[in-house]
Amino acid sequence: MSLAPGPANPPGTSRSTSATIQPNILRYLVTVADERGVDLRPLLVQVGLDETVMRSAALRVSYRQGSAAIRRALELTGDEHLGMKVGAAQHLTAWGLLGFALMADDTLRHAIETGVKYQNLSGAMVVWSAGIGEEDEAFVLRADLPDPAMDPAVAIFLIEEGLASVVTLSRLAVGPAFAPRVVEFACPPPRRSDLFSALFGCPVRFGAPANRMVIAPAWARARMPGRDPVTYASTLEMLDAQMASRRDQQDLLEVLEISVAQSLPVVPSFAEQARRHTTSERTLRRRLADCGTTYEALVEGVRRERVEQLLLRPELTLRDIARRAGFSDERALRRAVHRWHGTSPVHLREQMRTDRL
């Protein structure tokens, strides 16, 4: 089978800290949790996403923020299949301009291929690829994790959410009768496999080599009811412009993150970063705002990642860690760790060691 891969991460990219993801999943996560009597808004505030920020069309979140919110939501709701519910609650309008392009596309297959091409604009937290299978020209859509070492519960949430959203949006586009030929998950069988069969309307297999959905040729060729070649072409021009802008944003964030990480324990001043980019502080601040972040938030993310790496080294004392991460003393380190994780550095270190066993 030949799969067209989704956009790859540039070498050296830290997808965990860069704020480059549209928060569609988190918005629907809040809605689904509300229906279950769980308010996730205080949780989002803890990771820097208050309600006003979440309403911003320019908002971008990092994998770290998204994963932390999802992990805590799973704990608060106690719903191990929360990802399926979030995927099933979505609509194409949540994807903005990309959703409009998909509705104006020619066939379901081409719409999915368009979604794969522009997936970085959709808020996807998995990596999508698509192509023709080996058997009777069936169309195959595959979902991979951006990081194989991701928290297993978050990983399952993201795969379930991704595949469930594809089925849900396909039914909204080509009709409620749509069903894949088969859906496969790489994870072990869940306790309630009937939930999957009910949602997908087809055989569902677990313990498979990959997470994927197989779509019969007839459904892949199904015409999109709102197809319009002129509208589709003009919309793609705008999407291409957004993609170019997004690449510039990612490049900026990566360069700044690397600069901070290499300079720790000293943090370069914002004025110094502006000089390095041969620009004014005002322009650099505006460019970061366009990325949905600030220099302070970026520094915080790099420091947090450094602290978590250092905590895994048993030979380092908290004083050592505080100094190497650029904190004034242990008290400042403890305040930061409590802000990030709601616990102490000592407890976090024990928890991280246990998780690695």
XYZ file of C-alpha atoms in Angstrom:
357
model
C 0.000 0.000 0.000
C 1.251 3.476 -0.824
C 0.440 6.010 1.862
C 0.943 9.716 1.381
C 2.479 10.873 4.655
C 1.323 13.906 6.541
C 3.632 16.834 7.156
C 6.711 15.674 9.026
C 8.183 17.478 11.993
C 11.357 19.337 11.042
C 14.538 17.934 12.672
C 15.021 19.283 16.159
C 11.434 20.412 16.581
C 10.089 20.172 20.114
C 6.435 19.509 19.417
C 5.781 19.198 23.153
C 6.464 22.854 23.941
C 5.805 24.766 20.695
C 2.336 26.343 20.654
C 1.319 25.374 17.118
C -1.935 23.376 17.453
C -5.426 24.806 17.037
C -7.335 23.847 20.207
C -10.383 22.275 18.522
C -10.050 19.059 20.535
C -9.903 20.977 23.817
C -12.961 23.054 22.951
C -15.021 19.940 22.261
C -13.487 18.256 25.306
C -14.915 21.046 27.488
C -18.353 20.632 25.879
C -18.420 16.848 26.327
C -17.193 17.123 29.922
C -19.904 19.705 30.665
C -22.514 17.170 29.588
C -21.079 14.802 32.193
C -21.170 17.423 34.939
C -17.406 18.027 34.914
C -16.098 21.594 34.553
C -12.693 21.556 32.886
C -12.275 25.335 32.808
C -10.237 25.562 36.055
C -7.978 22.858 34.623
C -7.445 24.817 31.408
C -6.619 27.925 33.420
C -3.866 25.933 35.170
C -2.193 25.255 31.815
C -2.584 28.874 30.704
C -5.863 28.589 28.766
C -8.543 30.709 30.394
C -11.988 31.109 28.810
C -11.138 34.392 27.086
C -8.005 32.902 25.540
C -9.900 29.788 24.397
C -12.305 31.974 22.372
C -9.465 33.475 20.352
C -9.336 32.337 16.721
C -5.566 32.916 16.789
C -5.012 30.648 19.779
C -2.478 27.840 19.429
C -1.674 25.321 22.136
C 1.308 23.043 22.630
C 1.310 19.260 22.813
C 2.271 19.636 26.441
C -0.769 21.810 27.197
C -3.092 19.577 25.174
C -1.800 16.342 26.696
C -1.953 17.699 30.236
C -5.572 18.804 29.779
C -6.581 15.479 28.221
C -4.847 13.441 30.928
C -6.598 15.351 33.705
C -9.960 15.213 31.897
C -9.694 11.424 31.730
C -9.063 11.336 35.479
C -11.919 13.708 36.331
C -14.539 12.043 34.133
C -13.412 8.461 34.739
C -14.355 7.773 31.118
C -11.631 5.716 29.451
C -13.319 6.183 26.065
C -13.712 9.934 26.343
C -11.840 10.299 23.059
C -14.634 8.600 21.119
C -17.227 10.930 22.625
C -15.177 14.006 21.762
C -14.658 12.776 18.201
C -18.349 12.029 17.768
C -19.333 15.527 18.950
C -17.452 17.423 16.244
C -18.546 19.278 13.132
C -16.701 20.475 10.039
C -17.293 24.085 11.027
C -14.796 23.625 13.883
C -12.057 23.327 11.258
C -12.745 26.815 9.947
C -11.501 27.464 6.426
C -10.291 23.864 6.044
C -13.750 22.549 6.904
C -15.236 24.825 4.252
C -12.746 23.472 1.690
C -13.686 19.881 2.528
C -17.382 20.609 2.042
C -16.631 22.134 -1.405
C -14.405 19.200 -2.439
C -15.338 16.676 -5.125
C -15.403 13.241 -3.453
C -15.071 11.862 0.064
C -11.675 10.387 -0.761
C -10.361 13.672 -2.108
C -11.767 15.545 0.874
C -9.907 13.207 3.238
C -6.713 13.636 1.208
C -7.153 17.407 1.422
C -7.590 17.087 5.186
C -4.361 15.069 5.391
C -2.469 17.643 3.328
C -3.563 20.525 5.538
C -3.808 18.601 8.816
C -1.606 21.094 10.651
C -4.433 23.619 10.238
C -7.120 21.306 11.636
C -6.000 20.995 15.246
C -5.014 17.334 14.773
C -2.787 15.895 17.495
C -2.022 12.698 15.573
C -0.156 12.344 12.278
C -2.432 11.321 9.404
C -1.529 9.565 6.157
C -3.753 8.136 3.402
C -3.545 6.012 0.262
C -4.927 3.091 -1.735
C -4.787 -0.346 -0.138
C -3.654 -3.542 -1.775
C -7.076 -5.178 -1.813
C -9.683 -4.067 -4.391
C -8.546 -0.436 -4.394
C -9.942 0.298 -0.926
C -8.984 3.682 0.532
C -6.964 3.556 3.765
C -6.583 6.319 6.334
C -3.917 5.816 9.006
C -3.305 7.638 12.302
C 0.099 7.597 14.021
C 1.216 9.150 17.282
C 3.630 12.097 17.102
C 5.613 10.559 19.966
C 5.598 6.765 20.618
C 6.553 7.467 24.257
C 3.354 9.468 24.857
C 1.278 8.704 27.948
C -0.719 5.551 26.973
C -4.048 6.955 28.192
C -3.564 10.177 26.217
C -2.433 8.157 23.184
C -5.604 6.052 23.222
C -7.720 9.196 23.634
C -6.104 10.840 20.593
C -6.446 7.799 18.328
C -10.079 7.235 19.354
C -10.876 10.943 18.927
C -9.217 11.078 15.530
C -10.906 8.051 13.972
C -14.273 8.839 15.571
C -14.176 12.394 14.222
C -13.445 11.141 10.688
C -16.492 8.858 10.747
C -18.689 11.552 12.275
C -17.649 14.232 9.785
C -17.945 11.803 6.851
C -21.539 11.055 7.822
C -22.307 14.747 8.065
C -20.845 15.188 4.577
C -22.092 12.200 2.553
C -24.959 10.863 4.655
C -25.682 8.969 7.879
C -25.419 5.591 6.131
C -21.660 5.961 5.753
C -19.604 3.254 7.457
C -16.004 2.129 6.949
C -15.264 -1.421 5.861
C -13.167 -1.979 8.980
C -11.475 0.077 11.699
C -8.294 -1.180 13.366
C -6.642 -0.112 16.615
C -3.107 -0.969 17.698
C -4.126 -0.993 21.374
C -5.313 -4.144 23.222
C -9.064 -4.928 23.258
C -11.029 -2.670 25.643
C -13.486 -3.923 28.216
C -16.419 -2.721 26.105
C -15.807 -3.303 22.417
C -19.530 -2.873 21.688
C -19.131 0.904 22.026
C -16.774 0.871 19.061
C -19.016 -1.259 16.859
C -21.985 0.980 17.665
C -20.119 4.151 16.684
C -18.250 2.932 13.611
C -20.978 0.627 12.289
C -18.450 -1.920 11.018
C -16.063 -4.622 12.305
C -13.503 -3.198 14.724
C -10.222 -5.001 15.383
C -7.744 -4.480 18.205
C -4.096 -5.378 18.600
C -3.566 -4.501 14.926
C -0.215 -3.419 13.465
C -1.479 0.150 13.002
C -4.380 2.485 13.758
C -6.308 2.782 10.522
C -9.658 2.969 8.794
C -10.418 1.122 5.547
C -13.059 2.710 3.302
C -14.701 0.764 0.469
C -14.157 2.179 -3.066
C -17.845 3.048 -3.498
C -17.843 5.241 -0.397
C -14.459 6.751 -1.289
C -15.951 7.854 -4.632
C -19.084 9.310 -3.021
C -19.739 12.871 -4.199
C -19.653 15.677 -1.649
C -23.108 17.356 -1.684
C -21.628 20.872 -1.517
C -18.908 20.372 -4.143
C -17.932 23.534 -5.983
C -14.654 23.551 -7.961
C -14.309 27.339 -8.000
C -14.907 27.726 -4.276
C -12.612 24.786 -3.557
C -9.742 26.248 -5.626
C -10.015 29.707 -4.095
C -10.172 28.250 -0.596
C -7.008 26.215 -1.219
C -5.164 29.415 -2.111
C -6.005 30.803 1.318
C -5.051 27.522 3.018
C -1.670 27.551 1.264
C -1.083 31.068 2.567
C -1.988 29.902 6.087
C 0.400 26.947 5.791
C 3.253 29.236 4.742
C 2.502 31.505 7.684
C 2.344 28.498 10.036
C 5.762 27.286 8.890
C 7.190 30.722 9.629
C 5.590 30.616 13.089
C 6.957 27.143 13.833
C 10.418 28.176 12.697
C 10.316 31.212 14.990
C 9.188 29.195 18.014
C 11.776 26.478 17.419
C 14.631 28.962 17.096
C 13.605 30.757 20.277
C 13.169 27.494 22.208
C 16.574 26.246 21.142
C 18.117 29.601 22.061
C 16.620 29.475 25.569
C 17.463 25.786 26.089
C 21.088 26.315 25.058
C 21.451 29.378 27.290
C 20.077 27.890 30.525
C 20.609 28.504 33.384
C 20.768 32.058 31.999
C 17.646 33.164 30.125
C 18.313 35.599 27.260
C 16.376 38.822 27.656
C 13.593 39.622 25.240
C 15.604 42.586 23.978
C 18.533 40.274 23.260
C 16.285 37.879 21.318
C 14.953 40.777 19.261
C 18.526 41.833 18.419
C 19.372 38.249 17.380
C 16.411 38.298 14.987
C 17.403 41.758 13.751
C 13.955 43.091 14.569
C 12.340 45.392 17.113
C 10.916 44.131 20.397
C 7.491 45.335 19.299
C 7.644 43.311 16.061
C 8.898 40.174 17.809
C 6.170 40.481 20.436
C 3.558 40.803 17.679
C 4.936 37.755 15.854
C 4.714 35.708 19.050
C 1.163 36.954 19.598
C 0.338 35.708 16.090
C 1.615 32.306 17.268
C -0.755 32.495 20.235
C 2.007 32.741 22.838
C 4.438 35.073 24.616
C 8.164 34.958 25.285
C 7.448 34.375 28.969
C 5.257 31.359 28.186
C 7.882 29.968 25.824
C 10.607 30.289 28.465
C 8.305 28.639 30.977
C 7.791 25.677 28.641
C 11.520 25.195 28.061
C 12.260 25.433 31.784
C 9.515 22.950 32.576
C 10.906 20.450 30.095
C 14.420 20.922 31.524
C 13.210 20.401 35.105
C 11.379 17.195 34.158
C 14.511 15.882 32.438
C 16.703 16.738 35.437
C 14.326 15.170 37.958
C 14.966 11.810 36.306
C 18.634 12.042 37.302
C 18.843 10.699 40.878
C 22.329 12.125 41.485
C 21.034 15.709 41.262
C 19.717 17.512 44.335
C 16.843 19.979 44.109
C 19.399 22.752 44.522
C 21.282 21.410 41.497
C 18.086 21.243 39.454
C 17.003 24.750 40.440
C 20.392 26.154 39.437
C 20.588 24.300 36.111
C 17.030 25.302 35.136
C 17.681 28.971 35.890
C 15.702 29.365 39.139
C 16.958 31.632 41.898
C 16.620 28.963 44.597
C 14.774 25.780 45.613
C 11.712 27.724 46.718
C 11.272 29.183 43.251
C 11.633 25.672 41.804
C 9.006 24.283 44.198
C 6.555 27.063 43.313
C 7.035 26.393 39.595
C 6.583 22.630 39.892
C 3.444 23.117 41.977
C 2.083 25.494 39.341
C 2.795 22.970 36.565
C 1.848 19.727 38.271
C 0.026 20.601 41.508
C 2.603 18.723 43.589
C 6.127 19.008 44.985
C 9.360 18.271 43.095
C 10.072 15.334 45.422
C 6.684 13.742 44.806
C 6.885 14.418 41.067
C 10.329 12.782 40.935
C 8.991 9.664 42.687
C 5.974 9.545 40.372
C 8.122 9.908 37.251
C 10.467 7.161 38.389
C 7.523 4.858 39.100
C 6.030 5.564 35.680
C 9.292 4.574 34.003
C 9.445 1.170 35.735
